[in-house]
Short mmCIF file of C-alpha atoms and ligand atoms in Angstrom, two decimals:
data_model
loop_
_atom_site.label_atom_id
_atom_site.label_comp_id
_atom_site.label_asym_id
_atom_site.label_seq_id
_atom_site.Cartn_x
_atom_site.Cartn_y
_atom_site.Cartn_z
CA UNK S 1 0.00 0.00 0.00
CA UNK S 2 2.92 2.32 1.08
CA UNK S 3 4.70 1.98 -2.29
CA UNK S 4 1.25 2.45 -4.43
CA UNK S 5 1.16 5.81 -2.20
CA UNK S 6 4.20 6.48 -3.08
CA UNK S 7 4.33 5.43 -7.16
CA UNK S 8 1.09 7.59 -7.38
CA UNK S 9 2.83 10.47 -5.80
CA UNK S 10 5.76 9.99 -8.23
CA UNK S 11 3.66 9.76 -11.15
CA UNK S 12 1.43 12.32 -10.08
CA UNK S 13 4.19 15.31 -9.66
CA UNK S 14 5.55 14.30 -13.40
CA UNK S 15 2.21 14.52 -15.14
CA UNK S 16 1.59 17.87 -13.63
CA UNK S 17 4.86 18.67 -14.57
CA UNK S 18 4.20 18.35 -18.03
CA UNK S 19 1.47 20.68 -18.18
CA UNK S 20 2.42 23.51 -16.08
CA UNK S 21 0.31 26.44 -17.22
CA UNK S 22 -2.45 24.29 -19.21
CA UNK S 23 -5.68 25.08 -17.65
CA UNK S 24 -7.45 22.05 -19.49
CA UNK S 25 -4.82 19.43 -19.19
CA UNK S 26 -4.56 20.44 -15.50
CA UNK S 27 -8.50 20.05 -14.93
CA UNK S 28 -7.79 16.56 -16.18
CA UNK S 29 -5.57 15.48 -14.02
CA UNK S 30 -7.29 17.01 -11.16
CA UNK S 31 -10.02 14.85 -12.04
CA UNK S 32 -7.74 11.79 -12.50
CA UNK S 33 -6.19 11.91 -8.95
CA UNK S 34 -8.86 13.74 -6.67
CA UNK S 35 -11.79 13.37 -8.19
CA UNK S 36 -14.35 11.45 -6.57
CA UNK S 37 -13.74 8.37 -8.22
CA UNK S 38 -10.12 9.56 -8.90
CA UNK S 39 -6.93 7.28 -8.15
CA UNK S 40 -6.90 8.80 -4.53
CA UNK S 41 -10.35 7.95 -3.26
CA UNK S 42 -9.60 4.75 -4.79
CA UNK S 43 -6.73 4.05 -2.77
CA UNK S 44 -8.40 5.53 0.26
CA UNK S 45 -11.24 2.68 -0.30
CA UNK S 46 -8.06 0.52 0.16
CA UNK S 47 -7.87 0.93 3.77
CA UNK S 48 -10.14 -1.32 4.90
CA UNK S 49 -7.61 -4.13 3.71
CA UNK S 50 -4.86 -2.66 5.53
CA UNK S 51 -3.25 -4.65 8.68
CA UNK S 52 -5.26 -2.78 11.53
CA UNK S 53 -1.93 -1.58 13.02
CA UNK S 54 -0.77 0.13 10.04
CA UNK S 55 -4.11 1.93 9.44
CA UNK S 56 -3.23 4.89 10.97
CA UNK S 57 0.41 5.28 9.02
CA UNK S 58 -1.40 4.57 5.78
CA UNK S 59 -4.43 7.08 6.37
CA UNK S 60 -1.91 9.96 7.37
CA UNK S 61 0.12 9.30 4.26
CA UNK S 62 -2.96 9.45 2.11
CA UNK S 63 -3.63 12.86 3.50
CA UNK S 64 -0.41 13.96 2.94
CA UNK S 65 -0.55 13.04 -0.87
CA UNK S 66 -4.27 14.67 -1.43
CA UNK S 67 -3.27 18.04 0.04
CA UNK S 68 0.31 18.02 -1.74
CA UNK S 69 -1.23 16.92 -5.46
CA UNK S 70 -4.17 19.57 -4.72
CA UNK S 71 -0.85 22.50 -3.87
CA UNK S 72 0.60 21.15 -7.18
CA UNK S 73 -2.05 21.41 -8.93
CA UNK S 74 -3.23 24.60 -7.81
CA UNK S 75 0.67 26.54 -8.29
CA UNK S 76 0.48 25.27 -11.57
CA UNK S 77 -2.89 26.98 -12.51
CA UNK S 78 -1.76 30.11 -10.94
CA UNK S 79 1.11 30.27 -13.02
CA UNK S 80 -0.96 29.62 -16.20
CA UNK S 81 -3.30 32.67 -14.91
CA UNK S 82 0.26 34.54 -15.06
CA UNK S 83 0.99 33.64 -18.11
CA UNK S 84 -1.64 34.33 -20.15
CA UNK S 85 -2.43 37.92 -18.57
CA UNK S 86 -0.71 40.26 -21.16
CA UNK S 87 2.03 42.06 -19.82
CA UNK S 88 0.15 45.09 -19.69
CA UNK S 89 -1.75 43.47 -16.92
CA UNK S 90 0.98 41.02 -15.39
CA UNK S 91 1.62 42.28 -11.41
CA UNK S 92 5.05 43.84 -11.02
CA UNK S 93 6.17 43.13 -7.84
CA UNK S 94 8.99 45.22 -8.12
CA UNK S 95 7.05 48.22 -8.40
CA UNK S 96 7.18 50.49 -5.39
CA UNK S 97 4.06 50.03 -2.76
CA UNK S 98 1.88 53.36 -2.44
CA UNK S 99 2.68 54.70 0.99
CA UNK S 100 0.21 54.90 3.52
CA UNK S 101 -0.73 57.98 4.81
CA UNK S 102 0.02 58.55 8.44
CA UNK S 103 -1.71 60.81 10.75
CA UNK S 104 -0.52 62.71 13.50
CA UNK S 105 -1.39 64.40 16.91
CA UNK S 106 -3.05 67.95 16.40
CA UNK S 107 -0.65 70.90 17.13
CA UNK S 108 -2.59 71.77 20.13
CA UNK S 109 -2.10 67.76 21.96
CA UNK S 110 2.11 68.32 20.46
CA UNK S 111 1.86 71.77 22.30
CA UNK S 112 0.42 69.99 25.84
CA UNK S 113 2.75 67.26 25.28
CA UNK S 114 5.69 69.59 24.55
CA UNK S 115 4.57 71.47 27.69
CA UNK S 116 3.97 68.72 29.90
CA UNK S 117 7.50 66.78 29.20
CA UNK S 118 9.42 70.42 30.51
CA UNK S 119 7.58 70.35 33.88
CA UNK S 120 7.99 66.42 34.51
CA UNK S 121 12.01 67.27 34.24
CA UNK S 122 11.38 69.53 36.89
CA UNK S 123 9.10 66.77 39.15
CA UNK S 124 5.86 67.98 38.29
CA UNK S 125 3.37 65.43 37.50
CA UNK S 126 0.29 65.48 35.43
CA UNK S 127 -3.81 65.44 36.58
CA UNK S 128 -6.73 66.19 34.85
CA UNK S 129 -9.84 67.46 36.27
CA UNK S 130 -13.69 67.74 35.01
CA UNK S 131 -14.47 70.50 32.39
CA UNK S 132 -18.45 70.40 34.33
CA UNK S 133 -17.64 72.27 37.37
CA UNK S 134 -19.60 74.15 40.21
CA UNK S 135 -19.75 77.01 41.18
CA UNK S 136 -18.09 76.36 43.96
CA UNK S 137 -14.62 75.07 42.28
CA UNK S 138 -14.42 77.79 39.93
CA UNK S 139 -14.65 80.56 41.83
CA UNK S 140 -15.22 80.26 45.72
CA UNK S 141 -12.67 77.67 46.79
CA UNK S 142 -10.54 80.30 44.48
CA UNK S 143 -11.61 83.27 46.91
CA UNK S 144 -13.64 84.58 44.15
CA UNK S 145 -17.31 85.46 45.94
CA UNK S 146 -20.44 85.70 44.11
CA UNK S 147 -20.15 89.55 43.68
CA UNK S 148 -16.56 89.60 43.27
CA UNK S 149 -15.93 92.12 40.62
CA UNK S 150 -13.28 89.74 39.09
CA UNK S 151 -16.04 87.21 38.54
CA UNK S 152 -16.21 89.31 35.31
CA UNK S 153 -12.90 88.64 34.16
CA UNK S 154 -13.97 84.98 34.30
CA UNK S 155 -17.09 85.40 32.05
CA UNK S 156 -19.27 82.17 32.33
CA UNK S 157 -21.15 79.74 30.37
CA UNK S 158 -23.86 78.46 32.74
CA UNK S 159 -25.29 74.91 31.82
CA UNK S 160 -29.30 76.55 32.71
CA UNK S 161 -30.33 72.73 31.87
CA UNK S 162 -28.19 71.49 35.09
CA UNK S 163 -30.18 73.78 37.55
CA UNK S 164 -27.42 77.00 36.94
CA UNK S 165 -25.49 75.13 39.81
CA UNK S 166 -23.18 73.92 37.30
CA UNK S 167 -21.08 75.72 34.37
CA UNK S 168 -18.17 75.01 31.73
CA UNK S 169 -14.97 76.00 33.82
CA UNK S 170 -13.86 79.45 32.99
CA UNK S 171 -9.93 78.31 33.78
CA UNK S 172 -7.94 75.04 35.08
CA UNK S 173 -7.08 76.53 38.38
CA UNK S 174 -10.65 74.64 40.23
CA UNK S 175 -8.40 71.44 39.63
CA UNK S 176 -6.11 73.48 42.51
CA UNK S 177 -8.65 73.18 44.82
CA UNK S 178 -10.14 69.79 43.86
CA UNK S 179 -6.47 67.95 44.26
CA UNK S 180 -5.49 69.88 46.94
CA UNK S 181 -8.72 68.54 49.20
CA UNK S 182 -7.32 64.93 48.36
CA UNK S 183 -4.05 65.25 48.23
CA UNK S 184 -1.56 65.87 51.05
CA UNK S 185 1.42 68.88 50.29
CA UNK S 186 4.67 68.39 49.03
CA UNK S 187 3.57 68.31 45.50
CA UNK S 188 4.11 69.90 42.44
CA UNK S 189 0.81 69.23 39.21
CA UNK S 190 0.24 70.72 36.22
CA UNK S 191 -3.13 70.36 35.33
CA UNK S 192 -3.53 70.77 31.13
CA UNK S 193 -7.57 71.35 29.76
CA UNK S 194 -10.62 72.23 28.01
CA UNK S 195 -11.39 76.03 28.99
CA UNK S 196 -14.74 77.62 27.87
CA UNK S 197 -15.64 81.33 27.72
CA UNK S 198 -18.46 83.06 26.10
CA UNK S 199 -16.33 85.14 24.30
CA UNK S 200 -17.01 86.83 20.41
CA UNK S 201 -14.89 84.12 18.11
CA UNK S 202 -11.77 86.41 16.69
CA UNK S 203 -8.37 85.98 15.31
CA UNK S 204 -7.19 85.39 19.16
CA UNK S 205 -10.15 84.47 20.79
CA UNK S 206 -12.74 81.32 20.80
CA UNK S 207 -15.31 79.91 23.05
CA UNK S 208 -13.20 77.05 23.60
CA UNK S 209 -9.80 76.94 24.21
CA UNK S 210 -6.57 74.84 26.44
CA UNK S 211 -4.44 75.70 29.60
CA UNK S 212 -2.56 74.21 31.47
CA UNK S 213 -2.01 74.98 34.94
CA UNK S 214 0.46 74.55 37.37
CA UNK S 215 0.44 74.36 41.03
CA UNK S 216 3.25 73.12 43.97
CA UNK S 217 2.31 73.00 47.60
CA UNK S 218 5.11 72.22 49.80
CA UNK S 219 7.43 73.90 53.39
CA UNK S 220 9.43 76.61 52.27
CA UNK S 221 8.16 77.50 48.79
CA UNK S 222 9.27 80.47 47.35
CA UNK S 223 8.68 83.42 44.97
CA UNK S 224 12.16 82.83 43.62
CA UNK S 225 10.69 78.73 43.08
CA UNK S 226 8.08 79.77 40.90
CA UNK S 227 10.22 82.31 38.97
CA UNK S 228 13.01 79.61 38.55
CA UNK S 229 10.48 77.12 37.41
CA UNK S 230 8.62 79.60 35.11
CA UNK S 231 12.62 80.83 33.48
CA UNK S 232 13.22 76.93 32.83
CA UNK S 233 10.28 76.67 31.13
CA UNK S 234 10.14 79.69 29.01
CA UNK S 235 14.20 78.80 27.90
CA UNK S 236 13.24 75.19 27.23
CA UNK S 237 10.26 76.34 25.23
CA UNK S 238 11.28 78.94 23.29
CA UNK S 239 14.90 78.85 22.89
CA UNK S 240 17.82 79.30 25.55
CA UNK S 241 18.63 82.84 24.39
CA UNK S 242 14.53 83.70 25.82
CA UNK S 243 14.36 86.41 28.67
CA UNK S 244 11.26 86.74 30.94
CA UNK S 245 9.90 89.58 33.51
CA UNK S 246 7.38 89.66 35.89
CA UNK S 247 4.44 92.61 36.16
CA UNK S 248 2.56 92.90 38.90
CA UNK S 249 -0.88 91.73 38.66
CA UNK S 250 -3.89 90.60 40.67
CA UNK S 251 -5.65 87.54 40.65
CA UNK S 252 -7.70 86.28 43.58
CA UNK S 253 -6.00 83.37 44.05
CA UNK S 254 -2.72 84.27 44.25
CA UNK S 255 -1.13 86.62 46.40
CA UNK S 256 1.55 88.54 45.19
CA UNK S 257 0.50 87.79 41.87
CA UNK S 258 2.22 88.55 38.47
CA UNK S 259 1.86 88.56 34.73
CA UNK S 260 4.64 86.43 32.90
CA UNK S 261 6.35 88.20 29.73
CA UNK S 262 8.87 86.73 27.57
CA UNK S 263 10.84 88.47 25.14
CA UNK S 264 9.53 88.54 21.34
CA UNK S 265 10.43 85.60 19.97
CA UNK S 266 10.59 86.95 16.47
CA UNK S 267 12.57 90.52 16.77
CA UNK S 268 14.11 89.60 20.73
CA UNK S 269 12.88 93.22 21.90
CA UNK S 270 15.68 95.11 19.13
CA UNK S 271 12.88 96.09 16.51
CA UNK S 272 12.12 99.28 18.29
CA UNK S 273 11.15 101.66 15.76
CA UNK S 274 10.61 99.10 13.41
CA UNK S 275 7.36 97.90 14.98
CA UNK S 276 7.81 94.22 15.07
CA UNK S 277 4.20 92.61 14.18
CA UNK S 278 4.48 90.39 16.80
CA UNK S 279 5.00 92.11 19.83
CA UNK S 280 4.10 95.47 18.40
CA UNK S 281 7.37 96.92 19.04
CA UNK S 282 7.12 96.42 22.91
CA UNK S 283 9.70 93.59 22.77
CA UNK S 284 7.59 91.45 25.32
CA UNK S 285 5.30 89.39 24.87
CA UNK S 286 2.65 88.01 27.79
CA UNK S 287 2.66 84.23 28.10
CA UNK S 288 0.34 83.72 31.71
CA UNK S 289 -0.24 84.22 35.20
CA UNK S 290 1.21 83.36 38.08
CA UNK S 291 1.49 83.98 42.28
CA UNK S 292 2.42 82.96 45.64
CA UNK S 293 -0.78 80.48 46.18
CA UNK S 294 -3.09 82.92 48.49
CA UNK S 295 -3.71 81.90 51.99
CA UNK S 296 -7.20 82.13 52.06
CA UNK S 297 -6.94 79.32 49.26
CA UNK S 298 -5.34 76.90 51.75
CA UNK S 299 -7.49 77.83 54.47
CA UNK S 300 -10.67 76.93 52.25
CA UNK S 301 -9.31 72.72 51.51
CA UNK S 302 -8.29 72.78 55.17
CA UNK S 303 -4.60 73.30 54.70
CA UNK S 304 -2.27 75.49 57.66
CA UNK S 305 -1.40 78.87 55.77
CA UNK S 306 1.19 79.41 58.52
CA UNK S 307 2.74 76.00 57.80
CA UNK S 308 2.87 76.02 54.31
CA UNK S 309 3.48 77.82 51.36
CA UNK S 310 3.00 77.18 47.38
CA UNK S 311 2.61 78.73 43.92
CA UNK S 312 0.88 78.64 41.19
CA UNK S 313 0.26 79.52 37.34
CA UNK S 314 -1.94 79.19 34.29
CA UNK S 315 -1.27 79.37 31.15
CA UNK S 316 -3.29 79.32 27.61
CA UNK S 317 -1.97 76.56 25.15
CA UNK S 318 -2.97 78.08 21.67
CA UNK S 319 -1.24 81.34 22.69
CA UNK S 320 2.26 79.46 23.84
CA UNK S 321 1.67 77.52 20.17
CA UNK S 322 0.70 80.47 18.34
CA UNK S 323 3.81 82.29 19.31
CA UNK S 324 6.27 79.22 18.98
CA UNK S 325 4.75 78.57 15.27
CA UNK S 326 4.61 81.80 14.40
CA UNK S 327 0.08 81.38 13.80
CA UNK S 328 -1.56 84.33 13.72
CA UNK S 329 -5.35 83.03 13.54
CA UNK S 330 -6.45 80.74 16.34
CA UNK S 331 -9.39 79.49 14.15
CA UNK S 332 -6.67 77.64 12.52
CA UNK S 333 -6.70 75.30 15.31
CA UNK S 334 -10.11 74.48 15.11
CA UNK S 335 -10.65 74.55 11.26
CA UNK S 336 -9.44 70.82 10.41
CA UNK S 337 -8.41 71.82 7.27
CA UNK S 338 -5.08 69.00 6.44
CA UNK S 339 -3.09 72.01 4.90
CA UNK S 340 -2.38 73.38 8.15
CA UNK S 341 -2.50 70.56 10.39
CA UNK S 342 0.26 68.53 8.04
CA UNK S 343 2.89 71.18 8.76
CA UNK S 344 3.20 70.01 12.63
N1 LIG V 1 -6.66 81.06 36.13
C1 LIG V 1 -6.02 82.25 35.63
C2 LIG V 1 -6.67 82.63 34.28
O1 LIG V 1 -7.36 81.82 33.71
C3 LIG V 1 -4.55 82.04 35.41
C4 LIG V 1 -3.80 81.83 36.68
C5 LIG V 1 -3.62 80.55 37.18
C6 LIG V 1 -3.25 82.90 37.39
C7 LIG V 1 -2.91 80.34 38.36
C8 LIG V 1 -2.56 82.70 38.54
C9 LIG V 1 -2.37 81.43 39.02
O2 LIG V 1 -6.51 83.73 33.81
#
């Protein structure tokens, strides 16, 4: 039985050897060794006569020889198909493939991410908190009361549908107070997010828009802490030649408080006369807000003000990409269109 396997194998290869490519011929044979009543069912019938301990050897081999006539068979069909294509229409696998197209994170996410990897050198970590707030997160656990005139400066969208208890957070700095409530001082977060303010949609402002705040709680912070940290950033972002002053500001939050200036990236502060059209000729431009966190902050989430001290700062994302790209629309950010978002 073993050498009939093996003499139909033989003869089986040869045949289909001498028809390669001959659809007909090859249907033939196909017929002659697999068909139903073909030589292999034939010799499959055979195994009932087989010694019962060399069923199993026999069976396997039979197997073997059905699926390798059937590969045979089929290569040799395929490389008819080849054949007879013209060569118009033959597949040239030489050619070179057609490239996928691969997309990338929006220039806004780089920006965060860009942002984010400065502050982790310096042992900051990141948390997020919820862009639904209360009233009571954004503005009095921030020591901004109901008729706090700087409760305009944070102009509001109220979600009327949610009872006008809740809103769209005006700013990132209610994740201060939510992390400081369950978190225990030393730490140092930045906190990057979805900002909403009803203002008119211009060239540099939209309902919608990122910060990313930052916010270290520890013994023994300093002024001199957050203006190292803030330098560090501003050199790592922007170049190491960048310079940055502080103006005194106010925020409710933070006490002393100060606005954060860099020099103009694109004329360095020399265009004087010139009127650079980026910083106007001033030779600074603002980049956030910062401050000593204020005590009455602390007291609010139960920390000691007398035992500890911290800082803090916010900062908007499209302006820090605006002026590191060089944009000078933020609707570009928001537009989709590929021909601006490819060049990040
Ligand atoms: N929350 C402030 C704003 O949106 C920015 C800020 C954050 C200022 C932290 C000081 C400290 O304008």
């Amino acid at each position: 039985m073993k050498d009939r396997i093996k003499e139909t194998e033989v003869r089986a290869f040869s045949d289909i050897k001498a028809v390669v490519g001959q659809r007909e011929a090859l249907e033939a044979l196909r017929i002659k060794y697999l068909g139903r009543k073909g030589e292999i069912a034939e010799l499959f019938k055979g195994i009932s006569s087989v010694a019962t301990e060399d069923k199993a050897e026999v069976g396997r081999l039979l197997n073997e020889l059905k699926v390798s006539v059937t590969s045979a068979i089929e290569g040799s069909l395929l490389s008819s198909s080849n054949k007879t294509l013209s060569s118009k229409n033959r597949i040239d696998v030489t050619l070179p493939g057609i490239p996928a197209r691969l997309g990338k994170l929006h220039p806004i996410t780089q920006t965060i991410d860009r942002i984010s990897d400065i502050f982790i050198g310096l042992g900051f970590r990141v948390v997020e908190g919820p862009e639904i707030e209360t009233e009571h997160y954004n503005f009095e656990a921030l020591n901004i009361p109901l008729e706090h005139p700087s409760r305009d400066a944070f102009d509001t969208f109220y979600l009327e549908s949610l009872g006008g208890k809740n809103l769209l957070r005006s700013h990132t700095s209610p994740v201060q107070a939510r992390f400081m409530e369950k978190n225990k001082p030393p730490f140092s977060i930045i906190v990057p997010g979805k900002v909403y303010r009803p203002d008119a949609t211009d060239a540099s402002h939209s309902f919608m828009f990122h910060q990313v705040e930052g916010l270290c709680v520890g013994k023994e912070i300093h002024f001199s802490d957050l203006k190292g940290c803030l330098e560090t950033f501003a050199k790592e972002m922007f170049g190491s030649s960048t310079k940055m002053r502080l103006r005194p500001s106010f925020f409710p939050f933070t006490e002393p408080s100060a606005e954060v200036d860099i020099s103009c990236i694109i004329c360095g502060g020399a265009a004087g006369e010139k009127r650079c059209s980026v910083c106007g000729g001033k030779g600074w431009l603002e980049i956030l807000g910062a401050g000593m966190v204020n005590p009455k902050v602390f007291e609010k989430v139960g920390y000691d003000p007398r035992k500890l001290t911290g800082f803090a700062f916010g900062m908007g994302v499209e302006r820090i990409a605006m002026l590191k790209y060089g944009i000078n629309d933020i609707r570009m950010f928001y537009e989709n269109d590929e021909r601006f978002l490819r060049q990040f």
